[in-house]
């Protein structure tokens, strides 16, 4: 089923949820040839043994997890995905890049342009600060041309994707005051990774909903970096994540003050038109952004398992605020799907290849 | 088990989730004597047949659902709980009150002081506007003395309870700007009642999270009424409800601008102390408000099935905002438990009777 | 993306869960051209409006639900899927067949060879008994050649598929006593359809697990028909369905007495070999049956959203019994995916087309 | 609230789900005085800090977890509950018993009369075989008088309770063939304890249903011991547990062959009467066994959080089998509630004290 112009790829750290979803997408990708997967924990086992849900792929039955080894990977793969914890990813990126392999990193290691900001949020020195200038932020809707030629792509975090896609067009078109942004987000439990911590056990999450990590969650660093870039000034926003009992999905509800006051129906309609136009100009040709119309509001169940992000918005005449809402699958558009979208761009494949 | 000074009570509309939870609480209440329950749908069946989970109560095996009849109820009950849809509740309240029965209404019918505001939010004329001045808003933490002698108590909505309890102390003590309030809430599915609508079927809610009813949900009317009262001025706030796949529980995350700027650690600590003091003064003797300390944050699983509301807060030095968070069981502190708390106050029983 | 040799298809009754999943599979099917969908409830709306999760398909944005009309469908479609309740499906099948359209029926109407048995289990006279002899039971693993030329295919029920696929090979190879079969099954809530009944509301199913419909569930009629056919004698088996809080998935755990006693390790190993061989002979070339090996046991999460059925088994030396276990997605291999598999066979397409 | 004749109790190993539920029940128990709780992991923290849901109990705010120490416990407590893993529990029981403390053990260590059977199922030598003869199996419905005076009570496992209560009356009254028993059970995830294993993470259990541990789960040892005792002969039964995504609850569906064939309505009715009578004779005065009548079937949601077990049964005239069904909360009647029921019996308290 794989065609002739296939690209050989590998995954380092394929045993977490992000890695597993990458395996799913790459096994099913018509032009990707999954040559290597690594995992200390599962070394020696086949992909089909570790993930029985992929057992029908002949490739899953023959490909075995290996110990990570940059040189072996470089021989087999022209692009390698890193699905590793922050701090660790950079260590693997360096030798791979030196060996001429292009790297798509799913960790936070190359998302932040500034090594001091990285340290402020991740509590350790950046392991490879010399690479920060080289890395491209893998948000195709805003960095497509840079991604195309990048040797190192830093895929955005799941929360940042769900916040940036609704807000960036309106900041660029100076329709909202960026410092007024309050992003209230809820995420499914796979967002925490396949981590063995009591708080992620079934009975701790089921019938539970809770805020966490506020007021300074790590993802703020990249959200603020990108918003500041778009706004042309350094600024802070509010961000509160919550954990809810679904496997996959993030809903972000974002409050912002429009630049223009709307005091009556006429000014509200005028503003609404500008917002509509802004979104259309940015997204009408985007294959994975769906602008909801009419009474529709985002719902994780409409995007789970897909690379789509659904966006809706409402103006509130009573308070003068704009409310933006988005839903995405945290593991797909929020992580692995977006990585594959970047891969397609980097390899001149149709951008939706393996993603529809 | 019921003691001698028991109070005879009835429930009109006992077949929904709020009604069922009232039945649960009143069957287990040491001083309440459940004399009558009505439900058109279940008339003729015993409580144990309709709700097998209560089958071990002898009273549940003998008490049968009846068609609603104010005169029969008035003969048997000194206090009647109405667990009916808005609009319908008022029709039952009028004859019961005329017959000298005290009424605890769980619907929205008597929560709003102003008949025009009621009409604006509920889209029909108020069925008994003459009673509005008589009704007491059943939030014990703020209306305890009025509840004590009330003949008609209007129990607050589930969202309003979860928002008002964290914000009212700070508004009263002029620590926050009330017009800055943004309440972002998530609710379990019982909040929608036992309604036969497609959107509440299991497979529509499970693995789903979604905003709804924004920007002008009905509960805003009472939230704004109470906030305006406390602030001494009429004002609007932002409120966005979300539906999440849990049976019971509301988490409210509320953003507000403090009156005082805090620009360094010293001013932040000073403000933190004032907030701490405000909450302690209002709640340290409240039996059902738990102020979380240390790193604890509210979680629905800690309050499900109980009449507690858990409250925590954080100051964000980066944005200058205060974030308040609460968790409650929407059916207990949010509805039926609060109704029983009012009942205890009205009948001079210990306020925690039947609730711990 | 649709290729030139595409087949024009329609769906009658596309608003339930089975219909929605058919829409999903056919919109994504490379050789199916979805020309018509009907639904009384949604007539006039586009597929994208009713099912926003499909909004990225251009076809979903242009195709509108229509009132069902056999003649219009016959003009546009060479194959029509019926996703209707039993009793109703037959009424649509008759005119469509008369107009030369091939019909793939997802209801129970044509699964039972005997009109009296149909009446015994479905409590009404069969609406078109003359068609019973014509219909082919749409279980590809056992009726592939008949399906190929059938004008009327009756897709098996979800429970029957999950039971028959594990048991039929062993009955055919006379390895188990068919009358000893006890099938204990659990199903996700979509198995009940998108039915507006209290018992399927979120809060009635979440945190609930319960048996239902025993001891004579309707699906027994087709299970026993097929088992009796394979065994060459009419017989009854035991079947108990349970409802569990997952969206998709059936796990069937089936107890059977082997024909041969195994009294020591040697006889047990001999029997195990025969069972292994029986399954391999029947299924090793089947694209959608996965025989689990080693310690793996079936799990709904490995098949959800796919057309696979996973099968495992264990011999219990202590009791002399054989335990068979299967997991499938009740909406895919249990309903719509199997229908598409039949469609592929009927149209000489690769059997996995649109299903991987 | 605690009355004067309170009994001083302690819990060793109070940090798991069983221990936490014991804490819940004992904090709310009117005659139990919780003097000590131990947990290596939480030593030094208060009960309220570790379990914020109990923070309203003054006792939870003052009582701190300690390192386990038999002598200190013996000074403070007249009865100690052990909520420890098997193997470890026996080590604590020995010194406590030597110090004159009565022990209620929730582990498997003292459930099995035979040390070799214990070793066969638990894969290690029994740590205190001399105590086996002394221990009483804590199933109040069948061992009430022995429990009363016991110094060492071994509380039954959660699955065994759910199976034994429906089957023992019918075995004692020789209405079923005990060797024909097939128990098919599904359990909520707390049944696995608060164990840090990947398979119990939220996203591994949510949307998952799966058999496990067959065909020789450890609980079989005590199930078969008790069934053999009742039957007067040593025998084996079939038992298959399944994991389903609920927090609390076990449903057991049990298949058995009646001793008497029922071949027509008359013999079936005669048998039905005998079964009815058997259950009534055994259970009509039992405070925690609820025999369901009419069309009612067991449902975990009706027993969650309670000490009840709901039982229903059906005769199947087509197959000649009897199907028994039960539902209980695995943590309450299946573990901690049953332990408190034993405690009440041992201390001459009303048997329902603290449990209704």
Coordinates of N, CA, C and O in Angstrom, one line a residue, chain A residues 200-257:
Chain A
X200 N -3.5 10.0 38.1 CA -4.0 9.7 36.8 C -4.6 8.3 36.7 O -5.0 7.8 35.6
X201 N -4.7 7.6 37.9 CA -5.4 6.3 37.9 C -6.9 6.6 37.5 O -7.4 7.6 37.8
X202 N -7.5 5.5 37.0 CA -8.9 5.6 36.6 C -9.8 6.3 37.7 O -10.5 7.2 37.4
X203 N -9.7 5.7 38.9 CA -10.7 6.1 39.9 C -10.4 7.5 40.4 O -11.2 8.1 41.2
X204 N -9.2 8.1 40.1 CA -8.9 9.4 40.5 C -9.4 10.4 39.5 O -9.5 11.6 39.8
X205 N -9.6 10.0 38.3 CA -10.0 10.9 37.2 C -11.5 10.8 36.8 O -12.1 11.8 36.5
X206 N -11.9 9.5 36.9 CA -13.3 9.3 36.6 C -14.2 10.0 37.6 O -13.9 10.0 38.8
X207 N -15.3 10.6 37.2 CA -16.2 11.4 38.2 C -15.4 12.5 38.9 O -15.7 12.9 40.0
X208 N -14.4 13.0 38.2 CA -13.6 14.1 38.8 C -13.4 15.2 37.7 O -13.3 14.9 36.5
X209 N -13.5 16.4 38.1 CA -13.1 17.5 37.3 C -12.4 18.5 38.2 O -12.8 18.7 39.3
X210 N -11.2 19.0 37.7 CA -10.4 19.8 38.6 C -9.5 20.7 37.8 O -8.9 20.3 36.8
X211 N -9.3 21.9 38.3 CA -8.2 22.8 37.8 C -6.9 22.3 38.3 O -6.8 21.5 39.3
X212 N -5.8 22.7 37.6 CA -4.5 22.3 38.1 C -3.4 23.2 37.4 O -3.7 23.9 36.5
X213 N -2.2 23.2 38.0 CA -1.1 23.9 37.4 C -1.3 25.4 37.2 O -0.5 26.0 36.4
X214 N -2.2 26.0 37.9 CA -2.3 27.4 37.7 C -1.5 28.1 38.8 O -1.2 27.5 39.8
X215 N -1.1 29.4 38.6 CA -1.4 30.2 37.5 C -0.3 30.2 36.5 O -0.4 31.0 35.5
X216 N 0.7 29.4 36.6 CA 1.8 29.5 35.7 C 2.2 28.2 35.1 O 3.3 27.7 35.4
X217 N 1.4 27.6 34.3 CA 1.6 26.3 33.7 C 2.7 26.5 32.6 O 2.8 27.6 32.0
X218 N 3.5 25.5 32.4 CA 4.6 25.6 31.5 C 4.2 26.0 30.1 O 5.0 26.7 29.4
X219 N 3.1 25.6 29.6 CA 2.7 25.9 28.3 C 2.5 27.4 28.1 O 2.5 27.9 26.9
X220 N 2.4 28.2 29.2 CA 2.3 29.6 29.0 C 3.5 30.2 28.3 O 3.3 31.2 27.6
X221 N 4.6 29.6 28.5 CA 5.8 30.2 27.9 C 5.7 30.3 26.4 O 6.0 31.3 25.8
X222 N 5.2 29.2 25.7 CA 5.1 29.3 24.3 C 3.9 30.1 23.8 O 3.9 30.7 22.8
X223 N 2.8 30.0 24.6 CA 1.6 30.7 24.3 C 2.0 32.2 24.3 O 1.7 32.9 23.3
X224 N 2.6 32.7 25.3 CA 2.9 34.1 25.4 C 4.0 34.5 24.4 O 3.9 35.6 23.8
X225 N 4.9 33.6 24.1 CA 5.9 33.9 23.0 C 5.2 34.2 21.7 O 5.5 35.2 21.0
X226 N 4.3 33.3 21.3 CA 3.6 33.5 20.0 C 2.6 34.6 20.0 O 2.5 35.3 19.0
X227 N 1.9 34.9 21.1 CA 1.0 36.0 21.2 C 1.8 37.3 21.2 O 1.5 38.3 20.5
X228 N 2.9 37.3 21.9 CA 3.8 38.5 21.9 C 4.3 38.8 20.5 O 4.3 39.9 20.0
X229 N 4.8 37.7 19.8 CA 5.2 37.9 18.4 C 4.1 38.5 17.6 O 4.4 39.5 16.8
X230 N 3.0 38.0 17.7 CA 1.9 38.5 16.8 C 1.5 39.9 17.2 O 1.1 40.7 16.3
X231 N 1.6 40.2 18.5 CA 1.2 41.5 18.9 C 2.3 42.6 18.8 O 2.0 43.8 18.9
X232 N 3.5 42.1 18.6 CA 4.6 43.1 18.5 C 5.0 43.7 19.8 O 5.6 44.7 19.9
X233 N 4.6 43.0 20.9 CA 5.0 43.5 22.2 C 5.0 42.3 23.2 O 4.2 41.4 23.0
X234 N 5.8 42.4 24.2 CA 5.9 41.3 25.2 C 4.7 41.4 26.1 O 4.5 42.5 26.7
X235 N 4.0 40.4 26.3 CA 2.8 40.5 27.3 C 2.5 39.1 27.9 O 3.0 38.1 27.5
X236 N 1.7 39.2 28.9 CA 1.2 38.1 29.7 C -0.2 37.8 29.5 O -1.0 38.8 29.3
X237 N -0.6 36.6 29.5 CA -2.1 36.3 29.5 C -2.4 35.3 30.6 O -1.5 34.8 31.3
X238 N -3.7 35.1 30.8 CA -4.1 34.2 31.8 C -4.4 32.9 31.2 O -5.0 32.8 30.1
X239 N -4.1 31.8 31.9 CA -4.3 30.4 31.4 C -4.6 29.5 32.5 O -3.7 29.3 33.4
X240 N -5.7 28.8 32.5 CA -6.0 27.8 33.6 C -6.4 26.5 32.9 O -7.5 26.4 32.3
X241 N -5.6 25.5 33.1 CA -6.0 24.2 32.6 C -6.8 23.4 33.6 O -6.7 23.6 34.8
X242 N -7.7 22.5 33.1 CA -8.5 21.7 34.0 C -8.4 20.2 33.4 O -8.3 20.1 32.2
X243 N -8.5 19.3 34.3 CA -8.5 17.9 33.9 C -9.9 17.4 33.9 O -10.6 17.5 35.0
X244 N -10.4 16.8 32.8 CA -11.8 16.2 32.8 C -11.7 14.7 32.3 O -10.8 14.4 31.6
X245 N -12.7 14.0 32.7 CA -12.6 12.5 32.4 C -13.1 12.1 31.0 O -14.1 11.5 30.8
X246 N -12.2 12.5 30.0 CA -12.4 12.0 28.7 C -11.0 11.5 28.3 O -10.0 12.0 28.9
X247 N -10.9 10.6 27.4 CA -9.6 10.2 26.9 C -8.9 11.2 26.1 O -7.7 11.6 26.4
X248 N -9.6 11.8 25.1 CA -9.0 12.7 24.2 C -9.8 13.9 24.0 O -11.0 13.9 24.0
X249 N -9.1 15.1 23.9 CA -9.9 16.3 23.6 C -9.5 17.4 24.6 O -9.2 17.2 25.8
X250 N -9.4 18.6 23.9 CA -9.2 19.8 24.7 C -10.3 20.8 24.2 O -10.6 20.9 23.0
X251 N -11.0 21.4 25.2 CA -11.9 22.5 24.9 C -11.3 23.8 25.5 O -11.0 23.8 26.7
X252 N -11.0 24.8 24.7 CA -10.5 26.1 25.2 C -11.6 27.1 25.1 O -12.2 27.3 24.0
X253 N -11.9 27.8 26.2 CA -12.9 28.9 26.1 C -12.1 30.1 26.5 O -11.5 30.2 27.6
X254 N -12.0 31.1 25.6 CA -11.1 32.2 25.7 C -11.8 33.5 25.7 O -12.7 33.8 24.8
X255 N -11.6 34.3 26.7 CA -12.2 35.6 26.9 C -11.3 36.7 26.4 O -10.1 36.7 26.8
X256 N -11.8 37.7 25.7 CA -10.9 38.8 25.2 C -11.7 40.0 25.1 O -13.0 40.0 24.8
X257 N -11.1 41.2 25.3 CA -11.7 42.4 25.0 C -11.4 42.9 23.6 O -10.3 43.0 23.3

